[in-house]
Short mmCIF file of C-alpha atoms in Angstrom, two decimals:
data_model
loop_
_atom_site.label_atom_id
_atom_site.label_comp_id
_atom_site.label_asym_id
_atom_site.label_seq_id
_atom_site.Cartn_x
_atom_site.Cartn_y
_atom_site.Cartn_z
CA MET A 1 -0.02 -0.03 -0.02
CA PRO A 2 1.44 3.38 -0.91
CA SER A 3 2.50 5.55 2.00
CA PRO A 4 0.85 9.02 2.52
CA SER A 5 3.98 10.78 1.56
CA ASN A 6 4.38 8.65 -1.59
CA PRO A 7 1.01 8.32 -3.24
CA ASP A 8 0.37 5.59 -5.82
CA PRO A 9 1.36 7.14 -9.17
CA ASN A 10 -1.57 5.23 -10.78
CA SER A 11 -4.23 6.84 -8.55
CA ASN A 12 -6.48 9.42 -10.14
CA GLN A 13 -5.45 12.04 -7.61
CA ALA A 14 -1.75 11.48 -8.25
CA LYS A 15 -2.34 11.79 -11.95
CA ALA A 16 -4.42 14.89 -11.55
CA TRP A 17 -1.84 16.67 -9.42
CA GLN A 18 1.34 15.47 -11.22
CA ALA A 19 3.37 18.45 -12.43
CA ASP A 20 4.14 18.73 -16.04
CA SER A 21 7.77 18.23 -17.23
CA LEU A 22 9.57 21.42 -18.02
CA GLY A 23 10.07 20.53 -21.69
CA ALA A 24 6.54 19.54 -22.43
CA GLY A 25 5.16 22.52 -20.49
CA LEU A 26 7.39 25.01 -22.32
CA LEU A 27 6.49 23.62 -25.73
CA ALA A 28 2.79 23.66 -24.94
CA LEU A 29 3.08 27.21 -23.53
CA LEU A 30 5.04 28.42 -26.59
CA ALA A 31 2.69 26.77 -29.10
CA SER A 32 -0.33 28.20 -27.21
CA ASN A 33 1.18 31.63 -27.15
CA ILE A 34 1.93 31.71 -30.82
CA LEU A 35 -1.74 30.77 -31.59
CA GLN A 36 -2.93 33.39 -29.04
CA ARG A 37 -0.82 36.15 -30.50
CA GLY A 38 -2.10 35.32 -33.94
CA LEU A 39 -5.62 35.51 -32.69
CA GLY A 40 -4.86 38.63 -30.76
CA PHE A 41 -3.36 40.38 -33.71
CA ALA A 42 -6.34 39.56 -36.00
CA ARG A 43 -8.74 40.48 -33.18
CA ASN A 44 -7.13 43.91 -32.58
CA LEU A 45 -7.21 44.69 -36.24
CA PHE A 46 -10.99 43.97 -36.33
CA PHE A 47 -11.48 46.11 -33.26
CA CYS A 48 -9.61 48.95 -34.84
CA TRP A 49 -11.63 48.63 -38.12
CA LEU A 50 -15.09 48.36 -36.35
CA LEU A 51 -14.64 50.94 -33.58
CA LEU A 52 -14.40 54.77 -33.86
CA ASP A 53 -11.07 56.23 -32.60
CA SER A 54 -12.73 57.70 -29.48
CA GLU A 55 -14.56 54.35 -28.67
CA LEU A 56 -11.27 52.43 -29.15
CA GLY A 57 -9.65 54.95 -26.78
CA ILE A 58 -12.22 54.33 -24.11
CA TRP A 59 -11.74 50.59 -24.37
CA SER A 60 -7.93 51.08 -24.17
CA LEU A 61 -8.49 53.07 -20.83
CA ILE A 62 -10.84 50.38 -19.47
CA GLN A 63 -8.47 47.55 -20.36
CA SER A 64 -5.65 49.39 -18.63
CA PHE A 65 -7.80 49.99 -15.56
CA LEU A 66 -8.79 46.38 -15.39
CA PHE A 67 -5.22 45.08 -15.45
CA LEU A 68 -4.19 47.84 -12.95
CA ALA A 69 -7.06 47.17 -10.52
CA ALA A 70 -7.19 43.39 -10.57
CA PRO A 71 -4.01 42.72 -8.48
CA LEU A 72 -4.69 45.74 -6.29
CA ALA A 73 -8.22 44.63 -5.42
CA VAL A 74 -7.01 41.24 -4.07
CA VAL A 75 -4.00 42.87 -2.39
CA GLY A 76 -1.57 40.67 -4.16
CA LEU A 77 -2.45 37.46 -2.33
CA PRO A 78 -3.11 35.21 -5.42
CA GLY A 79 0.27 36.26 -6.73
CA SER A 80 1.78 34.25 -3.85
CA TYR A 81 0.22 30.94 -5.09
CA ALA A 82 2.98 30.28 -7.58
CA ARG A 83 5.45 30.54 -4.76
CA TYR A 84 3.63 28.80 -1.86
CA VAL A 85 1.09 26.37 -3.21
CA GLU A 86 3.54 23.42 -3.41
CA TYR A 87 5.12 24.41 -0.07
CA TYR A 88 1.75 24.14 1.87
CA ARG A 89 0.52 21.29 -0.19
CA GLN A 90 3.35 19.06 1.05
CA ARG A 91 2.63 20.11 4.60
CA GLY A 92 -1.11 19.36 4.55
CA MET A 93 -2.01 23.05 4.82
CA LEU A 94 -3.19 23.67 1.32
CA ARG A 95 -6.90 24.03 2.29
CA ILE A 96 -5.99 26.48 5.04
CA PHE A 97 -3.71 28.51 2.75
CA LEU A 98 -6.20 28.64 -0.11
CA SER A 99 -9.36 29.18 1.93
CA GLN A 100 -7.87 31.97 4.10
CA THR A 101 -6.23 33.83 1.21
CA ALA A 102 -9.35 33.43 -0.86
CA LEU A 103 -11.45 34.78 1.97
CA VAL A 104 -9.25 37.80 2.52
CA SER A 105 -9.01 38.43 -1.31
CA GLY A 106 -12.80 38.12 -1.56
CA LEU A 107 -13.51 40.67 1.16
CA CYS A 108 -11.02 43.09 -0.35
CA THR A 109 -12.53 42.64 -3.75
CA ALA A 110 -16.04 43.23 -2.43
CA LEU A 111 -14.89 46.49 -0.78
CA PHE A 112 -13.21 47.62 -4.06
CA ILE A 113 -16.27 46.80 -6.16
CA GLY A 114 -18.50 48.62 -3.64
CA LEU A 115 -16.25 51.70 -3.89
CA LEU A 116 -16.69 51.63 -7.74
CA LEU A 117 -20.45 51.19 -7.57
CA PHE A 118 -21.38 53.48 -4.69
CA GLY A 119 -18.31 55.67 -4.23
CA PRO A 120 -17.68 59.26 -5.47
CA ARG A 121 -18.60 59.89 -9.16
CA PRO A 122 -15.22 61.42 -10.02
CA LEU A 123 -13.65 58.13 -9.22
CA THR A 124 -15.66 56.24 -11.85
CA GLU A 125 -15.36 59.10 -14.37
CA TRP A 126 -11.57 58.88 -14.02
CA ILE A 127 -11.63 55.34 -15.57
CA THR A 128 -13.04 56.49 -18.95
CA GLY A 129 -12.56 60.21 -18.83
CA THR A 130 -16.23 60.97 -18.90
CA GLU A 131 -19.30 60.37 -16.80
CA GLN A 132 -20.74 56.90 -17.18
CA SER A 133 -24.16 55.45 -16.37
CA THR A 134 -24.65 52.97 -13.53
CA ARG A 135 -25.10 50.24 -16.12
CA SER A 136 -21.72 50.96 -17.67
CA ILE A 137 -19.98 50.96 -14.33
CA ALA A 138 -21.64 47.65 -13.49
CA LEU A 139 -20.40 46.16 -16.72
CA ILE A 140 -16.84 47.30 -15.80
CA CYS A 141 -17.26 45.75 -12.32
CA VAL A 142 -18.39 42.41 -13.67
CA SER A 143 -15.40 42.41 -16.07
CA LEU A 144 -13.06 43.18 -13.21
CA LEU A 145 -14.49 40.22 -11.19
CA SER A 146 -13.96 37.94 -14.22
CA VAL A 147 -10.32 39.05 -14.56
CA ILE A 148 -9.69 38.55 -10.83
CA LEU A 149 -11.17 35.00 -11.02
CA PHE A 150 -9.19 34.03 -14.03
CA ASN A 151 -5.91 35.45 -12.78
CA SER A 152 -6.33 33.74 -9.31
CA LEU A 153 -7.05 30.42 -10.83
CA THR A 154 -4.16 30.81 -13.27
CA GLU A 155 -1.82 31.56 -10.40
CA LEU A 156 -3.03 28.47 -8.58
CA VAL A 157 -2.53 26.21 -11.59
CA THR A 158 0.95 27.71 -12.22
CA GLY A 159 1.75 27.00 -8.55
CA LEU A 160 0.87 23.35 -9.19
CA ARG A 161 3.08 23.42 -12.28
CA LYS A 162 0.27 22.40 -14.58
CA ILE A 163 1.66 24.36 -17.43
CA ARG A 164 -0.34 22.69 -20.17
CA LEU A 165 -3.60 23.53 -18.30
CA VAL A 166 -2.41 27.15 -18.05
CA SER A 167 -2.01 27.10 -21.78
CA LYS A 168 -5.34 25.75 -22.36
CA MET A 169 -6.92 28.41 -20.19
CA HIS A 170 -5.15 31.24 -21.98
CA PHE A 171 -5.92 29.84 -25.43
CA LEU A 172 -9.58 29.35 -24.62
CA ASN A 173 -9.77 32.86 -23.25
CA SER A 174 -8.19 34.36 -26.46
CA LEU A 175 -10.31 32.35 -28.71
CA VAL A 176 -13.63 33.21 -27.03
CA PHE A 177 -12.73 36.90 -26.79
CA THR A 178 -11.93 36.90 -30.53
CA LEU A 179 -15.15 35.20 -31.57
CA VAL A 180 -17.50 36.86 -29.12
CA GLY A 181 -15.83 40.24 -29.45
CA VAL A 182 -15.99 40.47 -33.24
CA THR A 183 -19.53 39.19 -33.20
CA ALA A 184 -20.72 41.73 -30.53
CA LEU A 185 -19.06 44.53 -32.44
CA LEU A 186 -20.76 43.55 -35.61
CA ILE A 187 -24.17 43.73 -33.77
CA SER A 188 -23.34 46.89 -31.71
CA PRO A 189 -20.06 48.70 -32.38
CA CYS A 190 -19.36 50.31 -29.05
CA TRP A 191 -16.90 49.84 -26.11
CA GLU A 192 -19.57 48.25 -24.04
CA SER A 193 -19.81 45.36 -26.44
CA VAL A 194 -16.03 44.72 -26.04
CA VAL A 195 -16.38 44.81 -22.14
CA VAL A 196 -19.11 42.26 -22.30
CA ALA A 197 -17.00 39.98 -24.68
CA PHE A 198 -14.02 40.48 -22.42
CA SER A 199 -15.99 39.35 -19.31
CA ILE A 200 -17.30 36.32 -21.08
CA SER A 201 -13.91 35.27 -22.42
CA TYR A 202 -12.28 35.33 -18.95
CA LEU A 203 -15.19 33.38 -17.29
CA ILE A 204 -15.10 30.62 -20.01
CA GLY A 205 -11.35 30.65 -19.81
CA SER A 206 -11.54 29.67 -16.12
CA LEU A 207 -13.65 26.60 -16.82
CA PRO A 208 -10.79 24.06 -17.51
CA VAL A 209 -9.52 24.34 -14.03
CA LEU A 210 -12.77 23.11 -12.41
CA SER A 211 -11.81 19.45 -12.87
CA LEU A 212 -8.52 20.04 -11.13
CA LEU A 213 -10.14 21.72 -8.12
CA THR A 214 -12.28 18.73 -7.39
CA THR A 215 -9.14 16.78 -6.40
CA THR A 216 -7.78 19.32 -3.90
CA LYS A 217 -8.75 17.53 -0.70
CA SER A 218 -7.60 14.03 -1.79
CA ALA A 219 -4.33 15.22 -3.24
CA GLU A 220 -3.55 17.25 -0.09
CA GLU A 221 -4.18 14.33 2.14
CA GLU A 222 -1.90 12.11 0.10
CA ASN A 223 1.03 14.56 0.53
CA VAL A 224 0.91 15.00 4.34
CA ALA A 225 4.30 13.96 5.57
CA GLY A 226 3.25 13.82 9.24
CA PRO A 227 0.66 14.85 11.74
CA ASN A 228 -1.19 18.02 10.95
CA PRO A 229 -0.08 21.14 13.09
CA SER A 230 -2.53 23.18 15.00
CA PRO A 231 -4.71 25.10 12.50
CA ILE A 232 -4.42 28.29 14.66
CA HIS A 233 -0.59 28.06 14.95
CA SER A 234 -0.32 27.16 11.20
CA ALA A 235 -2.42 30.10 10.11
CA LYS A 236 -0.44 32.51 12.28
CA VAL A 237 2.92 31.34 10.92
CA MET A 238 1.54 31.25 7.45
CA TRP A 239 0.47 34.90 7.59
CA GLN A 240 3.66 36.05 9.16
CA ARG A 241 5.50 34.56 6.14
CA LEU A 242 2.89 35.56 3.55
CA ILE A 243 2.26 39.24 4.37
CA PRO A 244 5.78 40.60 3.62
CA TYR A 245 5.80 38.75 0.26
CA ALA A 246 2.34 39.96 -0.61
CA ILE A 247 3.23 43.60 0.26
CA ALA A 248 6.34 43.51 -1.96
CA LEU A 249 4.38 41.93 -4.81
CA TRP A 250 1.49 44.34 -4.38
CA SER A 251 3.97 47.25 -4.48
CA MET A 252 5.58 45.97 -7.68
CA ASN A 253 2.20 45.44 -9.40
CA LEU A 254 1.10 48.93 -8.40
CA LEU A 255 4.28 50.61 -9.60
CA THR A 256 4.71 48.73 -12.92
CA ASN A 257 0.99 48.96 -13.81
CA MET A 258 1.03 52.78 -13.07
CA PHE A 259 4.14 53.11 -15.25
CA ASP A 260 2.25 51.32 -18.06
CA VAL A 261 -0.84 53.55 -17.91
CA ALA A 262 0.79 56.86 -16.95
CA ASP A 263 1.28 58.09 -20.55
CA ARG A 264 -2.28 57.21 -21.60
CA TYR A 265 -4.01 58.91 -18.70
CA MET A 266 -1.75 61.93 -19.18
CA LEU A 267 -2.73 62.07 -22.82
CA LEU A 268 -6.28 62.20 -21.68
CA TYR A 269 -5.96 64.90 -19.03
CA TRP A 270 -2.79 66.81 -19.87
CA LEU A 271 -3.82 68.22 -23.24
CA GLU A 272 -5.67 71.45 -23.52
CA ASP A 273 -7.72 70.27 -26.55
CA GLY A 274 -10.31 68.46 -24.43
CA LEU A 275 -11.09 64.90 -23.42
CA GLU A 276 -12.57 63.93 -26.76
CA HIS A 277 -9.35 64.78 -28.59
CA GLY A 278 -7.49 62.86 -25.90
CA ARG A 279 -9.68 59.77 -26.46
CA ILE A 280 -9.00 59.93 -30.21
CA LEU A 281 -5.23 60.01 -29.60
CA LEU A 282 -5.64 56.99 -27.25
CA GLY A 283 -7.38 55.11 -30.06
CA GLN A 284 -4.35 55.94 -32.32
CA TYR A 285 -1.96 54.87 -29.54
CA HIS A 286 -3.86 51.56 -29.06
CA ALA A 287 -3.66 50.82 -32.83
CA ALA A 288 0.17 51.54 -32.72
CA ARG A 289 0.65 49.04 -29.90
CA ILE A 290 -1.02 46.03 -31.55
CA PHE A 291 2.14 44.29 -32.64
CA PRO A 292 4.41 45.61 -29.88
CA LEU A 293 2.21 44.20 -27.18
CA LEU A 294 2.34 40.74 -28.82
CA LEU A 295 6.18 40.90 -28.57
CA LEU A 296 6.08 41.97 -25.03
CA SER A 297 3.82 39.13 -23.98
CA LEU A 298 6.11 36.56 -25.63
CA ALA A 299 9.12 38.15 -23.96
CA SER A 300 7.32 38.03 -20.52
CA LEU A 301 6.88 34.27 -21.04
CA LEU A 302 10.58 33.80 -21.81
CA SER A 303 11.45 35.87 -18.71
CA SER A 304 9.22 33.90 -16.41
CA THR A 305 10.50 30.54 -17.71
CA MET A 306 14.11 31.49 -17.31
CA LEU A 307 13.77 32.37 -13.60
CA PRO A 308 13.83 28.74 -12.25
CA TYR A 309 17.05 28.01 -14.09
CA ILE A 310 18.72 31.22 -12.90
CA SER A 311 17.47 30.44 -9.35
CA ALA A 312 18.86 26.88 -9.54
CA ASP A 313 22.37 28.17 -10.48
CA TRP A 314 22.18 30.74 -7.77
CA GLU A 315 21.03 28.34 -5.02
CA SER A 316 23.74 25.81 -6.04
CA GLY A 317 26.37 28.57 -5.43
CA ASN A 318 27.19 28.98 -9.05
CA ARG A 319 26.32 32.67 -9.25
CA HIS A 320 28.62 33.23 -12.15
CA ALA A 321 26.57 30.74 -14.28
CA ALA A 322 23.38 32.63 -13.10
CA GLY A 323 24.88 35.82 -14.38
CA LEU A 324 25.89 34.29 -17.67
CA ARG A 325 22.32 33.05 -18.12
CA ILE A 326 21.05 36.57 -17.67
CA THR A 327 23.50 38.16 -20.01
CA ASP A 328 23.13 35.47 -22.72
CA GLY A 329 19.32 35.82 -22.40
CA LEU A 330 19.45 39.59 -22.74
CA LYS A 331 21.74 39.41 -25.81
CA LEU A 332 19.66 36.86 -27.56
CA SER A 333 16.27 38.48 -26.61
CA SER A 334 17.46 41.92 -27.75
CA LEU A 335 18.57 40.48 -31.08
CA VAL A 336 15.30 38.51 -31.65
CA LEU A 337 13.12 41.45 -30.68
CA TRP A 338 15.09 43.67 -32.96
CA ILE A 339 14.68 41.36 -35.89
CA ALA A 340 10.98 40.92 -35.19
CA SER A 341 10.38 44.61 -34.98
CA LEU A 342 12.03 45.23 -38.33
CA GLY A 343 10.07 42.37 -39.77
CA PHE A 344 6.87 44.13 -38.82
CA MET A 345 8.02 47.61 -39.87
CA LEU A 346 8.20 46.39 -43.51
CA PRO A 347 4.47 45.43 -43.93
CA ALA A 348 3.17 47.92 -41.43
CA PRO A 349 2.34 50.64 -43.94
CA TRP A 350 0.40 48.22 -46.09
CA ILE A 351 -1.61 47.03 -43.01
CA TYR A 352 -2.33 50.58 -41.79
CA ASP A 353 -3.18 51.90 -45.26
CA ILE A 354 -5.25 49.09 -46.68
CA VAL A 355 -6.47 46.90 -43.77
CA LEU A 356 -7.15 49.78 -41.49
CA GLN A 357 -8.14 52.14 -44.38
CA GLY A 358 -5.63 54.85 -43.48
CA ARG A 359 -7.60 55.76 -40.22
CA TYR A 360 -4.52 55.30 -37.97
CA ASP A 361 -1.81 57.18 -39.75
CA LEU A 362 -0.74 58.93 -36.64
CA GLY A 363 -0.40 55.50 -34.85
CA LEU A 364 1.75 54.35 -37.69
CA GLN A 365 4.06 57.31 -37.29
CA VAL A 366 4.69 56.62 -33.72
CA GLN A 367 5.08 52.83 -34.04
CA PRO A 368 8.93 52.76 -34.08
CA GLY A 369 8.85 54.32 -30.66
CA CYS A 370 6.19 51.83 -29.42
CA LEU A 371 8.46 49.02 -30.68
CA LEU A 372 11.45 50.40 -28.77
CA ILE A 373 9.26 50.74 -25.64
CA THR A 374 8.44 47.03 -26.00
CA ILE A 375 12.01 45.94 -26.46
CA TRP A 376 13.43 47.82 -23.48
CA SER A 377 10.45 46.73 -21.37
CA ALA A 378 11.01 43.07 -22.12
CA LEU A 379 14.75 43.31 -21.40
CA PHE A 380 14.03 45.02 -18.11
CA LEU A 381 11.72 42.11 -17.11
CA MET A 382 14.53 39.65 -17.89
CA ALA A 383 17.27 41.59 -16.13
CA GLN A 384 15.37 42.00 -12.97
CA ASN A 385 15.42 38.27 -12.49
CA TYR A 386 19.00 38.46 -11.27
CA ILE A 387 17.91 40.93 -8.59
CA TRP A 388 15.10 38.59 -7.36
CA CYS A 389 17.53 35.75 -7.15
CA ALA A 390 19.77 37.94 -5.01
CA GLU A 391 16.77 38.54 -2.74
CA ARG A 392 17.02 42.24 -3.24
CA GLY A 393 13.36 42.96 -4.09
CA ARG A 394 13.59 46.45 -2.65
CA ILE A 395 16.00 47.41 -5.52
CA VAL A 396 13.41 46.44 -8.04
CA VAL A 397 10.76 48.39 -6.20
CA PHE A 398 13.18 51.44 -6.05
CA VAL A 399 13.93 51.05 -9.85
CA ALA A 400 10.17 50.91 -10.65
CA ALA A 401 9.36 53.89 -8.51
CA PHE A 402 12.15 55.96 -9.95
CA GLY A 403 11.09 54.97 -13.51
CA LEU A 404 7.47 56.00 -12.81
CA LEU A 405 8.53 59.45 -11.56
CA ALA A 406 10.77 59.84 -14.63
CA ASN A 407 7.90 58.70 -16.93
CA ILE A 408 5.50 61.18 -15.37
CA ALA A 409 7.95 64.05 -15.55
CA LEU A 410 8.89 63.47 -19.13
CA ASN A 411 5.25 63.07 -20.21
CA ALA A 412 4.41 66.28 -18.49
CA CYS A 413 7.06 68.03 -20.46
CA LEU A 414 6.55 66.50 -23.89
CA ILE A 415 2.80 65.86 -24.16
CA PRO A 416 1.71 69.56 -24.18
CA ALA A 417 4.14 70.29 -27.03
CA PHE A 418 4.12 67.11 -29.16
CA GLY A 419 0.89 65.25 -28.25
CA LEU A 420 1.00 61.56 -28.94
CA ALA A 421 4.55 61.62 -30.26
CA GLY A 422 5.62 63.28 -27.01
CA ALA A 423 3.92 60.65 -24.92
CA VAL A 424 5.67 57.88 -26.90
CA THR A 425 9.08 59.56 -26.71
CA ALA A 426 8.71 60.16 -22.97
CA THR A 427 7.80 56.52 -22.41
CA TRP A 428 10.75 55.00 -24.33
CA LEU A 429 13.02 57.41 -22.65
CA ALA A 430 11.67 56.39 -19.25
CA ASN A 431 12.06 52.70 -20.16
CA GLY A 432 15.69 53.41 -21.17
CA ILE A 433 16.29 54.90 -17.83
CA VAL A 434 14.80 51.96 -16.00
CA LEU A 435 16.74 49.48 -18.05
CA ALA A 436 20.02 51.38 -17.67
CA LEU A 437 19.51 51.63 -13.87
CA THR A 438 18.63 47.87 -13.71
CA ILE A 439 21.73 46.91 -15.67
CA TYR A 440 23.84 49.02 -13.32
CA MET A 441 22.25 47.40 -10.26
CA ILE A 442 22.80 43.88 -11.39
CA LYS A 443 26.48 44.81 -12.19
CA VAL A 444 26.92 46.05 -8.65
CA ILE A 445 25.36 42.83 -7.24
CA GLY A 446 27.76 40.71 -9.31
CA CYS A 447 26.36 40.06 -12.75
CA PRO A 448 29.12 40.19 -15.50
CA ILE A 449 28.37 42.95 -17.96
CA ASP A 450 30.42 43.12 -21.14
CA ARG A 451 30.77 45.22 -24.35
CA ALA A 452 28.52 42.99 -26.40
CA LEU A 453 25.63 43.27 -23.94
CA VAL A 454 25.83 47.08 -23.86
CA ILE A 455 25.80 47.40 -27.69
CA SER A 456 23.04 44.80 -28.06
CA LEU A 457 20.88 46.77 -25.55
CA LEU A 458 21.48 50.10 -27.36
CA GLY A 459 21.21 48.70 -30.94
CA PRO A 460 17.43 48.68 -31.15
CA ILE A 461 17.33 52.51 -30.69
CA THR A 462 18.26 52.68 -34.45
CA ILE A 463 14.67 51.63 -35.17
CA LEU A 464 13.75 55.33 -34.55
CA ALA A 465 15.76 56.23 -37.63
CA GLY A 466 13.90 53.93 -39.90
CA ALA A 467 13.93 50.26 -41.00
CA THR A 468 16.63 50.70 -43.58
CA LEU A 469 19.25 52.20 -41.30
CA SER A 470 18.32 49.86 -38.43
CA ALA A 471 18.62 46.82 -40.69
CA PHE A 472 22.09 47.94 -41.72
CA CYS A 473 23.17 48.32 -38.15
CA LEU A 474 21.66 44.99 -37.26
CA ALA A 475 23.56 43.30 -40.19
CA ALA A 476 26.82 44.96 -38.99
CA PHE A 477 26.22 43.78 -35.45
CA ILE A 478 25.68 40.11 -36.57
CA VAL A 479 28.83 40.23 -38.90
CA LEU A 480 30.98 41.51 -36.06
CA ALA A 481 29.54 38.87 -33.63
CA VAL A 482 30.15 36.00 -36.02
CA ARG A 483 33.43 37.06 -37.75
CA SER A 484 35.36 38.67 -34.92
CA SER A 485 35.98 38.16 -31.17
CA TRP A 486 35.81 41.98 -30.52
CA LEU A 487 32.09 41.92 -29.86
CA VAL A 488 31.17 38.33 -29.01
CA LYS A 489 33.81 35.93 -27.50
CA PRO A 490 33.99 32.33 -28.70
CA ASP A 491 32.81 31.10 -25.31
CA ASP A 492 29.62 32.99 -25.73
CA LEU A 493 28.94 31.38 -29.07
CA ARG A 494 29.62 27.93 -27.63
CA ARG A 495 27.20 28.57 -24.80
CA LEU A 496 24.57 29.61 -27.25
CA GLU A 497 25.07 26.51 -29.33
CA GLN A 498 24.86 24.28 -26.19
CA GLN A 499 21.54 25.88 -25.21
CA LEU A 500 20.10 25.24 -28.69
CA GLN A 501 21.20 21.67 -28.35
CA ARG A 502 19.44 21.34 -25.01
CA PHE A 503 16.33 22.78 -26.45
CA ALA A 504 16.56 20.27 -29.25
CA LYS A 505 15.86 17.37 -26.94
CA PHE A 506 12.28 18.56 -26.67
CA ILE A 507 11.85 18.89 -30.44
CA PRO A 508 10.28 15.98 -32.27
CA LYS A 509 12.98 13.93 -34.10
CA ARG A 510 11.06 14.13 -37.37
CA TRP A 511 11.63 17.96 -37.22
CA LEU A 512 15.38 17.51 -36.64
CA ALA A 513 15.44 14.95 -39.55
CA LYS A 514 14.11 17.73 -41.88
CA GLY A 515 16.82 20.17 -40.78
CA LEU A 516 14.53 22.58 -38.93
CA LEU A 517 17.03 23.04 -36.13
CA ILE A 518 20.48 24.47 -36.35
CA PRO A 519 23.10 21.60 -36.45
CA SER A 520 25.97 21.61 -34.05
CA SER A 521 29.48 22.37 -35.34
CA GLU A 522 30.62 19.04 -34.13
CA GLY A 523 28.30 17.31 -36.69
CA GLN A 524 29.58 19.41 -39.61
#
């Protein structure tokens, strides 16, 4: 008979709670994200085509508010699931952990929703820049609840390392939002239709996790290593450990989300031409960010998947290897994002002129700046992993706070004079400041920073000068990297080749037989 600490692997509960392997999980997540981004790109083009500029601007504000408010309403507690679910599951405290955090999150969410529904009218007017009816505010509140539910369940499933289930949830969410959203806009082309479709997609996207939740009690009992501790004592110790983590996470969510929405709300309120003109500019800005946001989401996925490997090197005492993972990842990510941005800049005029009927020419003009914002934002997400491994979370909070202040100050100076172009310029400058400060901080902590990294981080700024000049600079960078050791050392190239070979283990052999992966030099 299997022991409690070693459940029978053939049991239904063990199968239900068995973590996905890293390779299978990564491939599922990558495939799902590629499909999602394709759906998202097509969906956003339809939204831009079917909605007026001002209506698109209102939806952009509402979407920003939902992503800002969701983690704040639950005081960051579901964000701790990825870190602590497995810890408390193995100690037989998973039900205590989930029930108490869910209770506190639910109460805080109820207070937040009550404030939106019954609070001061200026608070709700701030969300969209104009007075809204009670019905519209209720729609926004329902959408916020659906986002909170989906995000909380996603964090729980991530904590259980059920990566394929996470992929299924995100793909279902994206598919439903595309189908329902386009259908709703064809019936009634207004921002309320998008909000309704958004709520439905997040609710349906949460459904795949229901089968997993039914096994919680049995799976927990099978993983109890010993007698259960006192529930009162367990809860007290749990909250003593959980509160500092939740506060740090809450602070980070607040700062980074405020950084993301600062330019859009300042476009709305900082211009003298009125709120209607501001909403039109927000619609143009939303159209300019269609492709850059797809790149940012993929880069965020790469950053989160790299963290366990960096952490493993760090905890084993090999901090130099952790630093090399960071620098190699930054170089490769910068190069890939640079190439992808140039690849989109070529057909972009055709997409905006023909598909979007020339309605978003201003968005097309500022798109190079939006691409640069995305590249530097993604590189910041990756670089900060080194700081988290060093357990210097306060440094990340400081960098985010400094970047937010810089972003607000730059927008305040540039928006009145240059409008949307000023907002985009201010934001990429602020992102550059944040990235530079982060690179300096990780160097101080001990991460090796070399010439190639600095040049690869600065290279994408040439996008602002146009695709032709930027492509020439990119080609020169690649030639120098391959043909000389001045920019990239041979050891760096060997490490890159080894990483590709490790990844090849998770690629189907029939792909390798067709030559779809770069062969190693040893085989040549």
